[in-house]
């Protein structure tokens, strides 16, 4: 039985409880002090960029700092970052941003720490690399380069041998000095290939590889979208389509479980191999150790991928986060990462250091990766990116997948251009 | 004569009317405080509704009138009027998404409800370990969509998937379940059916148990077999429940997102390379998160809201007519 006063009190208590519950979710963040006391720094990544050993080493050198890694897949990671930037809360202290995405965030450069003001030694990277994470007037730098994706071709020596192709890297490299020759070599391979084996994994990856050798792909240097008019894009498209028609593609979608299975079962003999792909293969198809080798990429040079470490200004521990980002991307750590994960450092001066230059990769038949990737990068053009670059690239990738599934290439091409136009809207 | 469908318990006239009287005595003399008390007690719902539903709804409406795109500096405050809606009507991808949503919805809801009805009928009979089995059908419902998607992605894998392996045993060619309308719709629908059938079955089962057993006894005496009893007693008695599940699963399928999103191995919310199973919500998600088109995605969200309102209204009219026929 509720009396009047009791009823009112109960109602009040109920409302208060609800209010507390509702606000409780919002204020659950850590109450640690800004500078003094222990600090937990979060690092948002979308793959293997840093190692736990590296974090522990940093913690040991900086008492009171704890590092926690937050991981999501590529798409989710970048979407979450955007959500956190828009809402003004929730971002990690250090956020990695992929090269195809970084220019999408340059439009919101005020939401990131400007590394121009933090005293980072930018001379350790090439100007072109730094420019990719800088605003067009060069006044703000929002990300520090981590790794870079110099291109090569990874191939299965066992499958090459069965198909009667040469297996030594020099001879294999000589097989395809250009991407046209690469597609041609695919035909030769298919003629004598073991059952269930094709030339490469996915047309989209071949397309990325071909474009990795171009300075201008979807944007021109003044920032206009030229994806539909750029002959280089159309040329790459046509070549990829030609390869699909010749039956060279395993038609797998990259980074899927089926793609991993493809690596494990040797469904394809070659794969376009940015430096970071080595680690991916090693992790996802460990039993193929020793069956791989690495040849020079057609065209001799190219880049696909790489990341930047950014520090969103919404973070509570900006100073410590900047310090951490600076440390994680410094040359010494880049070499450690390279030795453990295979991600190739962006820092130019590391390329001549013995740890990098003399490196060989046992998993890939002792391929001299320390010379392969610098060679590929030295001649690689400075690529132009724009805000929608990632979306445009996805649109072309999807369109090529439809071609693999039987859609008329002309239709797929015009569909891709429509998607590109829509993305800009 | 069949009696009219049993009314929901809340409407059914309470057994002994006098029983409530003592409870009333304490609350009699409704002075100021007790007038406010019930409002205060229901207020948490309305507060939550205002904060989590009404405000987002209104704000989405406002954003849909802007050209906000995260990748364009300063686009946040550009007012474009109904431009987004005009664009939406002419957007083939939006129509494609709507078609996929309805297609997958039909393909999943119809078999799902029929199956649920059948399972409920089985569970209503005499079974050993009845409670265990009844709870068991709910297990898919409490399993997370993500793990369901991982399993079904494996099952429906093109090259080494068990489904294609079985098809191969039967002499059929392997099917690429991730492309083409029918294969991909089927695969996504199977996931939805797997998840929701048990839930609907339990709702049916609950309603079935409210059917007076005398009806079945009378029918049995008149010589009606199991099937006739099901058709002429169970189904008519379940009519309100069936209408309820149809409405709920219609709304559910209009909002289908998790299954198609996770079934796409590339995770780019494209719903297949050619948008074969990109549902409407998935399209909104893609435009919002991946393409950063906040304004346009908000317009899409409002369009979906209006579509659902229309569908619910149509459902209600149909339901009323069906009930009226009785």
XYZ file of C-alpha atoms in Angstrom:
751
model
C 0.000 0.000 0.000
C 1.505 3.240 -1.111
C 0.583 6.331 0.786
C 0.766 9.656 -0.926
C 4.133 10.637 0.352
C 5.535 7.164 -0.030
C 4.264 7.124 -3.600
C 5.922 10.400 -4.388
C 9.172 9.312 -2.806
C 9.119 6.037 -4.704
C 8.464 7.829 -7.969
C 11.276 10.238 -7.299
C 13.644 7.428 -6.439
C 12.628 5.641 -9.618
C 13.277 8.666 -11.771
C 16.593 9.305 -10.093
C 17.621 5.709 -10.582
C 16.711 5.900 -14.262
C 18.577 9.128 -14.708
C 21.638 7.673 -13.052
C 21.430 4.603 -15.240
C 21.083 6.650 -18.382
C 23.931 9.000 -17.662
C 26.064 6.248 -16.220
C 26.841 4.890 -19.663
C 28.151 8.220 -20.814
C 30.573 8.847 -18.017
C 32.204 5.467 -17.752
C 35.508 6.710 -19.137
C 38.678 6.469 -17.141
C 39.269 8.963 -14.419
C 43.017 8.935 -14.610
C 44.896 12.153 -14.235
C 46.255 13.877 -17.305
C 49.942 13.729 -16.640
C 50.665 12.231 -13.277
C 49.878 8.655 -12.384
C 49.530 5.605 -14.580
C 48.155 6.156 -18.057
C 46.632 3.609 -20.407
C 47.158 4.414 -24.057
C 45.048 2.673 -26.670
C 46.339 1.938 -30.158
C 43.722 1.272 -32.869
C 44.938 -1.041 -35.639
C 43.427 -3.148 -38.444
C 46.107 -5.786 -38.820
C 49.611 -6.668 -37.711
C 51.363 -3.327 -37.559
C 53.059 -3.504 -34.195
C 53.979 -6.389 -31.922
C 53.213 -7.002 -28.244
C 56.974 -7.101 -27.615
C 57.223 -3.569 -28.938
C 54.487 -2.368 -26.615
C 56.129 -4.095 -23.648
C 59.455 -2.510 -24.518
C 57.837 0.922 -24.545
C 56.110 0.256 -21.234
C 59.422 -0.787 -19.707
C 61.057 2.434 -20.832
C 58.104 4.576 -19.732
C 56.979 3.554 -16.253
C 53.350 4.426 -15.647
C 52.350 3.908 -19.254
C 50.262 0.913 -20.278
C 49.444 0.161 -23.897
C 46.312 -1.560 -25.066
C 45.751 -2.546 -28.674
C 42.263 -2.278 -30.183
C 41.786 -4.273 -33.333
C 39.084 -4.408 -36.001
C 39.021 -5.359 -39.652
C 39.996 -2.770 -42.231
C 36.527 -1.439 -43.051
C 35.228 -1.460 -39.490
C 38.359 0.189 -38.178
C 38.108 3.181 -40.492
C 34.335 3.467 -40.068
C 34.670 3.458 -36.308
C 37.348 6.105 -36.466
C 35.051 8.291 -38.547
C 32.213 7.718 -36.070
C 34.418 8.664 -33.154
C 35.660 11.780 -34.909
C 32.101 12.857 -35.690
C 30.832 12.234 -32.184
C 33.928 13.719 -30.583
C 34.641 10.759 -28.312
C 35.685 7.138 -28.319
C 38.731 7.174 -30.587
C 41.890 5.402 -29.514
C 44.824 7.526 -28.411
C 46.819 6.437 -31.453
C 44.863 5.462 -34.567
C 46.352 3.862 -37.655
C 44.980 5.083 -40.971
C 45.623 3.297 -44.242
C 47.098 5.165 -47.169
C 43.963 4.888 -49.318
C 41.935 6.370 -46.466
C 44.237 9.059 -45.095
C 43.203 11.715 -47.592
C 39.580 11.169 -46.557
C 40.578 12.413 -43.112
C 42.612 15.373 -44.351
C 39.338 17.266 -44.722
C 39.011 17.044 -40.937
C 42.652 17.713 -40.159
C 41.699 19.869 -37.163
C 40.544 16.704 -35.408
C 44.082 15.311 -35.423
C 47.263 16.441 -33.759
C 49.458 18.383 -36.165
C 52.820 16.630 -36.099
C 54.428 19.736 -37.601
C 54.226 21.201 -34.095
C 55.490 18.216 -32.128
C 59.101 18.219 -33.205
C 59.039 14.920 -35.060
C 62.011 14.389 -37.364
C 60.160 14.272 -40.690
C 63.410 13.964 -42.602
C 63.453 10.234 -41.925
C 60.790 9.780 -44.618
C 60.655 10.931 -48.222
C 58.870 14.184 -48.909
C 56.377 12.323 -51.052
C 55.493 10.017 -48.182
C 55.018 12.886 -45.765
C 52.968 14.787 -48.349
C 50.379 11.989 -48.392
C 49.413 12.738 -44.806
C 49.718 16.513 -45.081
C 47.097 19.084 -46.003
C 47.495 20.492 -49.497
C 49.062 23.717 -48.222
C 51.557 21.647 -46.244
C 50.781 23.383 -42.967
C 49.442 20.327 -41.162
C 50.767 16.776 -40.929
C 48.214 14.403 -39.384
C 49.983 11.045 -39.618
C 53.429 9.525 -39.286
C 54.285 6.847 -41.857
C 54.589 3.302 -40.499
C 55.197 0.796 -43.258
C 55.043 0.992 -47.002
C 53.887 -1.552 -49.535
C 56.649 -1.911 -52.086
C 55.507 -4.422 -54.683
C 56.826 -7.804 -55.740
C 55.330 -11.035 -57.035
C 55.184 -14.026 -54.700
C 55.020 -17.322 -56.502
C 54.793 -21.005 -55.688
C 57.941 -22.735 -56.852
C 56.329 -26.191 -56.562
C 53.455 -25.231 -58.887
C 55.810 -23.475 -61.299
C 57.896 -26.609 -61.511
C 54.872 -28.820 -62.175
C 53.795 -26.488 -64.954
C 57.256 -26.590 -66.517
C 58.076 -22.964 -65.763
C 61.447 -21.815 -64.410
C 61.616 -21.547 -60.625
C 64.642 -19.313 -59.970
C 63.682 -15.732 -59.087
C 65.849 -14.183 -61.839
C 64.349 -16.394 -64.510
C 60.839 -15.888 -63.173
C 61.340 -12.127 -63.106
C 62.501 -12.339 -66.695
C 59.251 -14.119 -67.582
C 57.204 -10.990 -66.943
C 59.047 -7.699 -67.335
C 55.658 -6.041 -67.969
C 52.108 -6.713 -66.750
C 51.131 -7.744 -70.284
C 53.833 -10.386 -70.164
C 52.596 -11.436 -66.742
C 49.148 -12.178 -68.155
C 50.800 -13.947 -71.069
C 52.898 -16.056 -68.708
C 49.629 -16.967 -67.018
C 48.420 -18.525 -70.254
C 51.624 -20.556 -70.490
C 51.152 -21.675 -66.905
C 47.518 -22.681 -67.417
C 48.453 -24.806 -70.434
C 50.370 -27.183 -68.188
C 49.058 -26.288 -64.724
C 48.254 -28.906 -62.093
C 44.517 -29.522 -61.743
C 42.640 -26.969 -59.646
C 45.383 -24.397 -59.925
C 45.220 -21.041 -61.657
C 47.577 -18.103 -62.130
C 46.491 -15.544 -59.508
C 44.014 -15.032 -56.651
C 41.690 -12.213 -57.684
C 41.336 -9.718 -60.511
C 40.991 -6.876 -58.035
C 44.426 -7.599 -56.619
C 45.965 -7.771 -60.080
C 44.306 -4.429 -60.842
C 45.786 -2.914 -57.667
C 49.192 -4.274 -58.622
C 49.074 -2.745 -62.084
C 47.941 0.622 -60.718
C 50.706 0.469 -58.093
C 53.064 1.532 -60.852
C 51.113 4.661 -61.765
C 51.480 8.141 -60.308
C 47.947 9.147 -61.171
C 45.117 6.697 -60.815
C 41.739 8.037 -59.675
C 42.808 11.628 -59.015
C 44.853 14.160 -60.954
C 47.366 16.378 -59.214
C 44.850 19.187 -58.774
C 42.485 16.890 -56.887
C 39.855 16.141 -59.521
C 38.414 12.651 -59.853
C 39.660 11.330 -63.196
C 39.007 7.610 -62.671
C 36.829 7.373 -65.778
C 39.087 9.350 -68.081
C 42.529 8.200 -66.989
C 43.888 5.841 -69.686
C 46.103 4.151 -67.090
C 43.032 3.012 -65.151
C 41.311 1.742 -68.277
C 44.480 -0.047 -69.349
C 44.769 -1.789 -65.983
C 41.073 -2.675 -66.155
C 41.351 -4.122 -69.663
C 44.354 -6.191 -68.741
C 42.657 -7.562 -65.632
C 39.566 -8.380 -67.697
C 41.736 -10.114 -70.289
C 43.330 -12.238 -67.578
C 39.927 -13.160 -66.160
C 38.703 -14.178 -69.589
C 41.773 -16.367 -70.015
C 40.722 -18.172 -66.824
C 43.735 -17.034 -64.839
C 41.838 -15.864 -61.755
C 40.846 -18.016 -58.773
C 37.995 -15.492 -58.284
C 38.473 -15.254 -54.546
C 37.657 -12.195 -52.493
C 40.737 -10.809 -50.839
C 41.070 -11.109 -47.047
C 38.238 -13.655 -46.850
C 38.410 -17.085 -45.258
C 38.208 -18.582 -48.745
C 41.186 -16.533 -49.829
C 43.144 -17.931 -46.884
C 42.104 -21.425 -47.899
C 43.325 -20.617 -51.385
C 46.766 -19.812 -50.002
C 46.786 -22.984 -47.934
C 45.701 -25.247 -50.769
C 47.769 -23.610 -53.460
C 44.780 -22.611 -55.588
C 46.864 -19.964 -57.337
C 50.510 -19.889 -58.356
C 51.250 -16.175 -58.019
C 50.014 -13.271 -55.970
C 50.742 -9.563 -56.150
C 52.876 -9.134 -53.066
C 53.225 -5.823 -51.291
C 55.730 -6.191 -48.454
C 52.963 -6.554 -45.868
C 51.558 -9.530 -47.763
C 54.541 -11.654 -46.675
C 53.382 -11.525 -43.073
C 49.838 -12.269 -44.145
C 50.838 -15.400 -46.034
C 53.096 -16.536 -43.216
C 50.266 -16.201 -40.685
C 47.448 -17.640 -42.751
C 49.185 -20.432 -44.604
C 52.002 -21.505 -42.286
C 52.254 -24.933 -43.863
C 53.306 -23.489 -47.207
C 56.692 -22.501 -45.810
C 59.493 -23.006 -48.303
C 57.129 -23.378 -51.252
C 57.233 -19.668 -52.038
C 59.764 -17.420 -53.671
C 59.676 -13.769 -54.640
C 60.206 -12.244 -58.091
C 60.445 -8.658 -59.262
C 57.114 -7.008 -59.931
C 56.246 -6.434 -63.607
C 57.233 -2.910 -64.548
C 59.975 -3.080 -61.923
C 58.380 -0.888 -59.288
C 55.203 -0.039 -57.470
C 53.458 0.538 -54.187
C 50.255 -0.813 -52.659
C 49.253 0.151 -49.167
C 51.027 1.270 -46.069
C 49.725 3.147 -43.054
C 50.064 6.257 -40.927
C 49.867 6.640 -37.160
C 47.595 9.511 -36.153
C 46.656 11.047 -32.819
C 43.059 12.344 -32.614
C 42.844 15.564 -30.601
C 39.881 14.229 -28.609
C 42.252 11.935 -26.679
C 42.820 12.658 -22.987
C 46.508 11.867 -23.127
C 47.620 13.629 -26.284
C 51.125 14.345 -25.121
C 51.826 10.729 -24.230
C 50.067 9.543 -27.380
C 52.221 11.751 -29.581
C 55.276 10.413 -27.852
C 54.137 6.849 -28.413
C 53.231 7.433 -32.067
C 56.583 9.080 -32.647
C 58.381 6.179 -31.021
C 56.385 3.493 -32.852
C 57.130 5.049 -36.230
C 60.770 5.856 -35.561
C 63.390 4.155 -37.693
C 64.688 1.845 -34.948
C 61.241 0.402 -34.285
C 60.525 0.206 -38.014
C 63.517 -2.115 -38.304
C 62.283 -4.285 -35.419
C 58.828 -4.490 -36.976
C 60.385 -5.363 -40.284
C 62.380 -8.181 -38.738
C 59.390 -9.653 -36.889
C 56.430 -8.949 -39.170
C 57.953 -8.236 -42.563
C 56.224 -4.870 -42.930
C 58.662 -2.773 -44.917
C 59.742 0.476 -43.245
C 58.850 3.816 -44.782
C 61.913 5.450 -43.272
C 64.403 5.731 -46.104
C 67.526 5.677 -43.988
C 66.671 2.187 -42.742
C 66.900 0.777 -46.238
C 70.665 0.914 -46.205
C 71.037 -0.414 -42.671
C 72.421 -3.959 -42.632
C 69.364 -5.308 -40.765
C 67.170 -4.325 -43.681
C 69.465 -4.487 -46.669
C 70.838 -7.954 -45.884
C 67.515 -9.443 -44.776
C 66.429 -12.747 -46.237
C 63.080 -14.414 -45.667
C 63.312 -18.111 -44.830
C 59.593 -18.653 -45.356
C 60.018 -17.495 -48.942
C 63.010 -19.691 -49.833
C 65.476 -17.162 -48.416
C 64.439 -14.495 -50.865
C 66.576 -11.356 -50.471
C 63.646 -9.178 -49.402
C 66.053 -6.507 -48.168
C 66.974 -5.642 -51.730
C 63.752 -6.580 -53.532
C 61.468 -4.055 -51.837
C 63.796 -1.030 -51.780
C 64.444 -1.604 -55.479
C 60.726 -1.673 -56.109
C 60.170 1.481 -54.067
C 63.082 3.524 -55.358
C 61.609 3.768 -58.828
C 57.998 3.834 -57.658
C 56.158 6.981 -58.636
C 54.787 9.390 -56.045
C 51.119 8.506 -56.025
C 48.266 10.983 -55.952
C 45.457 10.225 -53.530
C 42.169 11.986 -52.880
C 39.387 11.909 -50.303
C 37.305 9.239 -52.051
C 40.252 7.117 -53.164
C 39.367 4.140 -50.985
C 35.713 4.153 -52.060
C 36.637 4.397 -55.719
C 39.085 1.545 -55.387
C 36.403 -0.599 -53.740
C 33.990 0.208 -56.568
C 36.472 -0.984 -59.188
C 37.300 -4.065 -57.114
C 33.610 -4.975 -56.883
C 33.110 -4.393 -60.593
C 36.010 -6.699 -61.414
C 34.515 -9.338 -59.142
C 31.278 -9.159 -61.129
C 33.318 -9.656 -64.307
C 34.834 -12.747 -62.705
C 31.296 -13.957 -62.068
C 30.268 -13.486 -65.660
C 29.042 -9.894 -66.022
C 29.796 -8.205 -69.330
C 32.975 -6.118 -68.798
C 31.480 -3.074 -70.550
C 28.509 -3.097 -68.204
C 30.717 -3.660 -65.178
C 32.925 -0.733 -66.204
C 30.023 1.661 -66.545
C 28.587 0.407 -63.255
C 31.929 1.116 -61.565
C 31.916 4.656 -62.966
C 28.368 5.164 -61.714
C 29.425 4.033 -58.243
C 32.370 6.410 -58.412
C 30.100 9.293 -59.356
C 27.649 8.382 -56.578
C 30.424 8.201 -54.010
C 31.360 11.783 -54.745
C 27.776 12.939 -54.103
C -19.893 -23.515 -34.897
C -16.325 -22.629 -34.161
C -16.026 -20.193 -31.321
C -14.354 -16.909 -32.096
C -10.607 -16.792 -31.572
C -9.567 -16.582 -27.930
C -8.881 -13.024 -26.965
C -5.431 -12.160 -25.595
C -5.213 -12.790 -21.846
C -5.179 -9.117 -20.958
C -8.528 -8.518 -22.623
C -10.159 -11.655 -21.339
C -12.611 -10.798 -18.574
C -10.943 -11.741 -15.311
C -12.277 -14.846 -13.581
C -13.554 -13.407 -10.316
C -14.352 -9.718 -10.592
C -14.526 -9.177 -6.883
C -11.010 -10.306 -6.266
C -9.468 -7.006 -7.188
C -11.549 -4.995 -4.775
C -9.348 -5.281 -1.660
C -6.351 -4.067 -3.581
C -8.308 -1.029 -4.673
C -9.146 -0.056 -1.175
C -5.613 1.024 -0.357
C -5.349 3.204 -3.424
C -8.720 4.819 -2.966
C -9.068 8.569 -2.513
C -6.758 9.492 -5.396
C -5.146 12.587 -4.015
C -2.386 14.570 -5.736
C 0.492 12.177 -5.182
C -1.142 9.044 -6.410
C -2.368 10.804 -9.530
C 1.207 11.472 -10.515
C 2.563 8.120 -9.412
C 1.518 6.058 -12.435
C 2.936 8.696 -14.765
C 6.159 8.706 -12.866
C 6.320 4.941 -13.056
C 5.879 4.818 -16.808
C 8.080 7.845 -17.416
C 11.371 5.903 -17.786
C 10.043 4.311 -20.933
C 8.992 7.614 -22.417
C 12.213 9.290 -21.381
C 14.220 6.530 -23.024
C 11.948 6.659 -26.033
C 12.463 10.401 -26.349
C 16.222 10.171 -25.985
C 16.889 7.066 -28.046
C 14.097 7.123 -30.621
C 12.316 10.434 -30.938
C 15.383 12.627 -30.912
C 17.369 10.473 -33.392
C 14.326 10.347 -35.621
C 13.986 14.112 -35.663
C 17.695 14.699 -35.968
C 17.969 12.230 -38.852
C 15.170 14.154 -40.505
C 17.146 17.350 -40.117
C 20.398 15.798 -41.397
C 18.541 14.415 -44.416
C 17.962 17.998 -45.527
C 21.682 18.781 -45.545
C 24.468 17.859 -47.931
C 26.658 16.621 -45.070
C 29.495 14.480 -46.351
C 32.416 13.755 -44.039
C 34.830 13.859 -46.905
C 33.871 17.393 -47.923
C 35.014 20.127 -45.630
C 32.282 22.448 -44.381
C 29.446 20.411 -45.885
C 27.898 19.898 -42.474
C 25.780 23.032 -42.511
C 24.790 23.148 -46.177
C 21.024 23.074 -46.430
C 19.879 21.361 -49.615
C 16.147 21.044 -49.033
C 14.624 17.929 -50.511
C 17.543 17.338 -52.879
C 18.508 14.069 -51.135
C 14.969 12.724 -51.500
C 14.857 13.695 -55.153
C 18.135 11.877 -55.647
C 16.840 8.854 -53.761
C 13.825 8.380 -56.007
C 16.110 8.294 -59.035
C 18.797 6.119 -57.444
C 18.793 2.642 -59.020
C 20.848 1.255 -56.128
C 18.188 2.298 -53.628
C 15.487 0.578 -55.665
C 17.732 -2.445 -56.034
C 18.158 -2.540 -52.265
C 14.408 -2.286 -51.758
C 13.811 -5.133 -54.184
C 16.423 -7.287 -52.438
C 14.878 -6.529 -49.067
C 11.418 -7.546 -50.177
C 12.734 -10.584 -52.053
C 14.809 -11.888 -49.177
C 11.978 -11.006 -46.809
C 9.487 -13.154 -48.708
C 11.997 -15.935 -49.173
C 12.738 -16.050 -45.471
C 9.466 -15.083 -43.783
C 7.101 -17.486 -45.550
C 9.065 -20.722 -45.035
C 10.068 -19.529 -41.586
C 6.498 -19.096 -40.367
C 5.256 -22.314 -41.974
C 8.150 -24.204 -40.455
C 7.537 -22.590 -37.090
C 3.892 -23.586 -37.210
C 4.807 -27.156 -37.982
C 7.470 -27.311 -35.269
C 5.079 -25.796 -32.742
C 2.498 -28.409 -33.680
C 5.020 -31.177 -33.099
C 6.117 -29.676 -29.806
C 2.523 -29.407 -28.679
C 2.102 -33.164 -28.828
C 3.346 -35.730 -26.386
C 7.124 -35.886 -26.505
C 9.814 -37.333 -24.348
C 11.967 -34.551 -22.822
C 9.474 -31.957 -23.986
C 10.883 -29.040 -22.039
C 14.375 -29.722 -23.318
C 13.226 -29.856 -26.938
C 11.073 -26.772 -26.515
C 13.988 -24.816 -25.143
C 16.274 -26.302 -27.771
C 14.439 -24.666 -30.653
C 15.311 -21.317 -29.134
C 19.056 -21.923 -29.231
C 19.575 -20.511 -32.759
C 17.771 -17.369 -31.629
C 20.152 -16.719 -28.759
C 23.228 -17.486 -30.845
C 24.932 -14.322 -32.059
C 24.470 -13.433 -35.725
C 28.210 -13.201 -36.128
C 28.845 -16.813 -35.263
C 25.875 -17.921 -37.330
C 27.369 -16.006 -40.252
C 30.787 -17.587 -39.830
C 29.283 -21.078 -39.866
C 27.020 -20.418 -42.819
C 29.775 -18.702 -44.763
C 31.718 -21.915 -44.343
C 28.746 -24.064 -45.314
C 28.067 -21.994 -48.401
C 31.705 -21.562 -49.445
C 32.128 -21.909 -53.175
C 35.218 -24.077 -53.420
C 35.302 -26.296 -50.360
C 31.878 -25.770 -48.768
C 29.814 -28.722 -47.500
C 26.655 -27.552 -49.278
C 28.384 -27.632 -52.635
C 29.982 -30.922 -51.697
C 26.517 -32.401 -51.077
C 25.291 -30.931 -54.348
C 28.286 -32.531 -56.008
C 27.333 -35.920 -54.567
C 23.897 -35.435 -56.075
C 25.547 -34.747 -59.392
C 24.887 -31.009 -59.456
C 27.384 -28.320 -60.406
C 28.775 -26.253 -57.538
C 26.848 -23.040 -56.922
C 28.516 -19.719 -56.167
C 26.319 -18.790 -53.224
C 27.825 -15.326 -52.961
C 26.673 -14.162 -56.354
C 23.570 -14.260 -58.439
C 20.173 -13.280 -57.070
C 18.639 -16.633 -56.287
C 21.674 -18.371 -54.748
C 22.628 -15.435 -52.553
C 19.041 -14.705 -51.519
C 18.613 -18.365 -50.647
C 21.775 -18.464 -48.571
C 20.898 -15.293 -46.662
C 17.321 -16.481 -46.173
C 18.509 -19.798 -44.781
C 20.471 -17.897 -42.163
C 17.421 -15.823 -41.251
C 15.184 -18.881 -41.149
C 17.679 -20.716 -38.983
C 17.738 -17.876 -36.523
C 14.064 -16.965 -36.241
C 12.077 -20.155 -36.721
C 12.459 -21.346 -33.145
C 11.410 -17.965 -31.807
C 8.216 -17.978 -33.838
C 7.609 -21.621 -33.000
C 7.605 -20.810 -29.302
C 5.098 -18.007 -29.820
C 2.834 -20.380 -31.747
C 3.303 -23.045 -29.128
C 2.207 -20.683 -26.375
C -0.912 -19.792 -28.333
C -1.637 -23.442 -29.106
C -1.628 -24.300 -25.458
C -4.374 -21.779 -24.867
C -6.698 -23.677 -27.199
C -9.269 -25.556 -25.095
C -8.644 -29.317 -25.436
C -12.412 -29.934 -25.564
C -12.418 -28.619 -29.111
C -10.012 -31.341 -30.185
C -11.962 -33.962 -28.246
C -15.193 -32.920 -29.898
C -13.558 -32.943 -33.295
C -12.067 -36.366 -32.651
C -15.504 -37.694 -31.726
C -16.853 -36.246 -34.953
C -14.148 -38.249 -36.722
C -11.715 -35.478 -37.682
C -8.134 -36.717 -38.133
C -4.938 -34.915 -37.052
C -4.636 -32.884 -40.235
C -8.267 -31.744 -40.211
C -7.966 -30.817 -36.560
C -4.860 -28.762 -37.344
C -6.536 -27.065 -40.290
C -9.912 -26.370 -38.705
C -9.115 -25.878 -35.045
C -5.468 -24.968 -34.609
C -5.060 -22.515 -37.506
C -8.272 -20.539 -36.883
C -7.522 -20.345 -33.174
C -4.041 -19.091 -33.909
C -5.188 -16.384 -36.284
C -4.356 -13.376 -34.059
C -0.992 -14.892 -33.217
C -0.248 -15.552 -36.868
C -1.127 -11.971 -37.717
C 1.197 -10.810 -34.956
C 4.112 -12.910 -36.208
C 3.526 -11.828 -39.788
C 3.678 -8.167 -38.805
C 6.737 -8.637 -36.625
C 8.630 -10.665 -39.199
C 7.694 -8.203 -41.935
C 9.172 -5.353 -39.940
C 12.126 -7.563 -39.100
C 12.828 -8.379 -42.713
C 12.538 -4.738 -43.749
C 15.305 -4.064 -41.262
C 17.425 -7.065 -42.209
C 21.075 -6.148 -41.827
C 23.327 -8.483 -39.851
C 23.045 -11.565 -42.009
C 23.657 -9.921 -45.416
C 26.389 -7.687 -43.959
C 28.293 -10.635 -42.545
C 27.629 -12.885 -45.505
C 29.620 -10.500 -47.716
C 33.186 -11.672 -47.288
C 34.670 -8.331 -48.275
C 32.810 -6.567 -45.418
C 32.370 -3.460 -47.521
C 28.592 -3.458 -47.051
C 28.083 -3.853 -50.772
C 25.998 -7.011 -50.332
C 27.833 -8.941 -53.016
C 29.975 -7.547 -55.800
C 26.888 -6.647 -57.846
C 24.783 -5.661 -54.807
C 22.819 -8.901 -55.163
C 21.870 -9.103 -51.501
C 22.393 -5.535 -50.415
C 19.327 -4.884 -48.283
C 17.950 -1.416 -47.664
C 19.507 -1.060 -44.228
C 22.794 -2.369 -45.568
C 22.657 0.284 -48.279
C 22.007 2.970 -45.665
C 24.936 1.639 -43.660
C 27.215 1.707 -46.679
C 26.268 5.231 -47.692
C 26.610 6.460 -44.127
C 29.717 4.711 -42.861
C 31.729 3.760 -45.904
C 30.904 6.681 -48.172
C 30.428 9.265 -45.440
C 27.258 10.613 -47.054
C 25.469 11.527 -43.858
C 22.808 13.642 -45.568
C 21.878 11.094 -48.180
C 21.958 8.147 -45.783
C 19.615 10.021 -43.442
C 17.199 10.551 -46.292
C 17.355 6.819 -47.019
C 16.670 6.068 -43.372
C 13.613 8.287 -43.384
C 12.407 6.681 -46.577
C 12.675 3.282 -44.919
C 10.760 4.562 -41.915
C 7.937 5.739 -44.153
C 7.946 2.455 -46.077
C 7.625 0.497 -42.843
C 4.792 2.722 -41.654
C 2.929 2.078 -44.906
C 3.545 -1.668 -44.681
C 2.345 -1.809 -41.099
C -0.800 0.113 -42.022
C -1.505 -2.249 -44.901
C -0.900 -5.160 -42.556
C -3.330 -3.771 -40.020
C -6.052 -3.225 -42.603
C -5.584 -6.760 -43.909
C -5.542 -8.152 -40.410
C -8.732 -6.348 -39.529
C -10.397 -7.684 -42.639
C -9.249 -11.216 -41.882
C -10.555 -10.907 -38.368
C -13.792 -9.413 -39.634
C -14.466 -12.424 -41.814
C -14.576 -14.592 -38.779
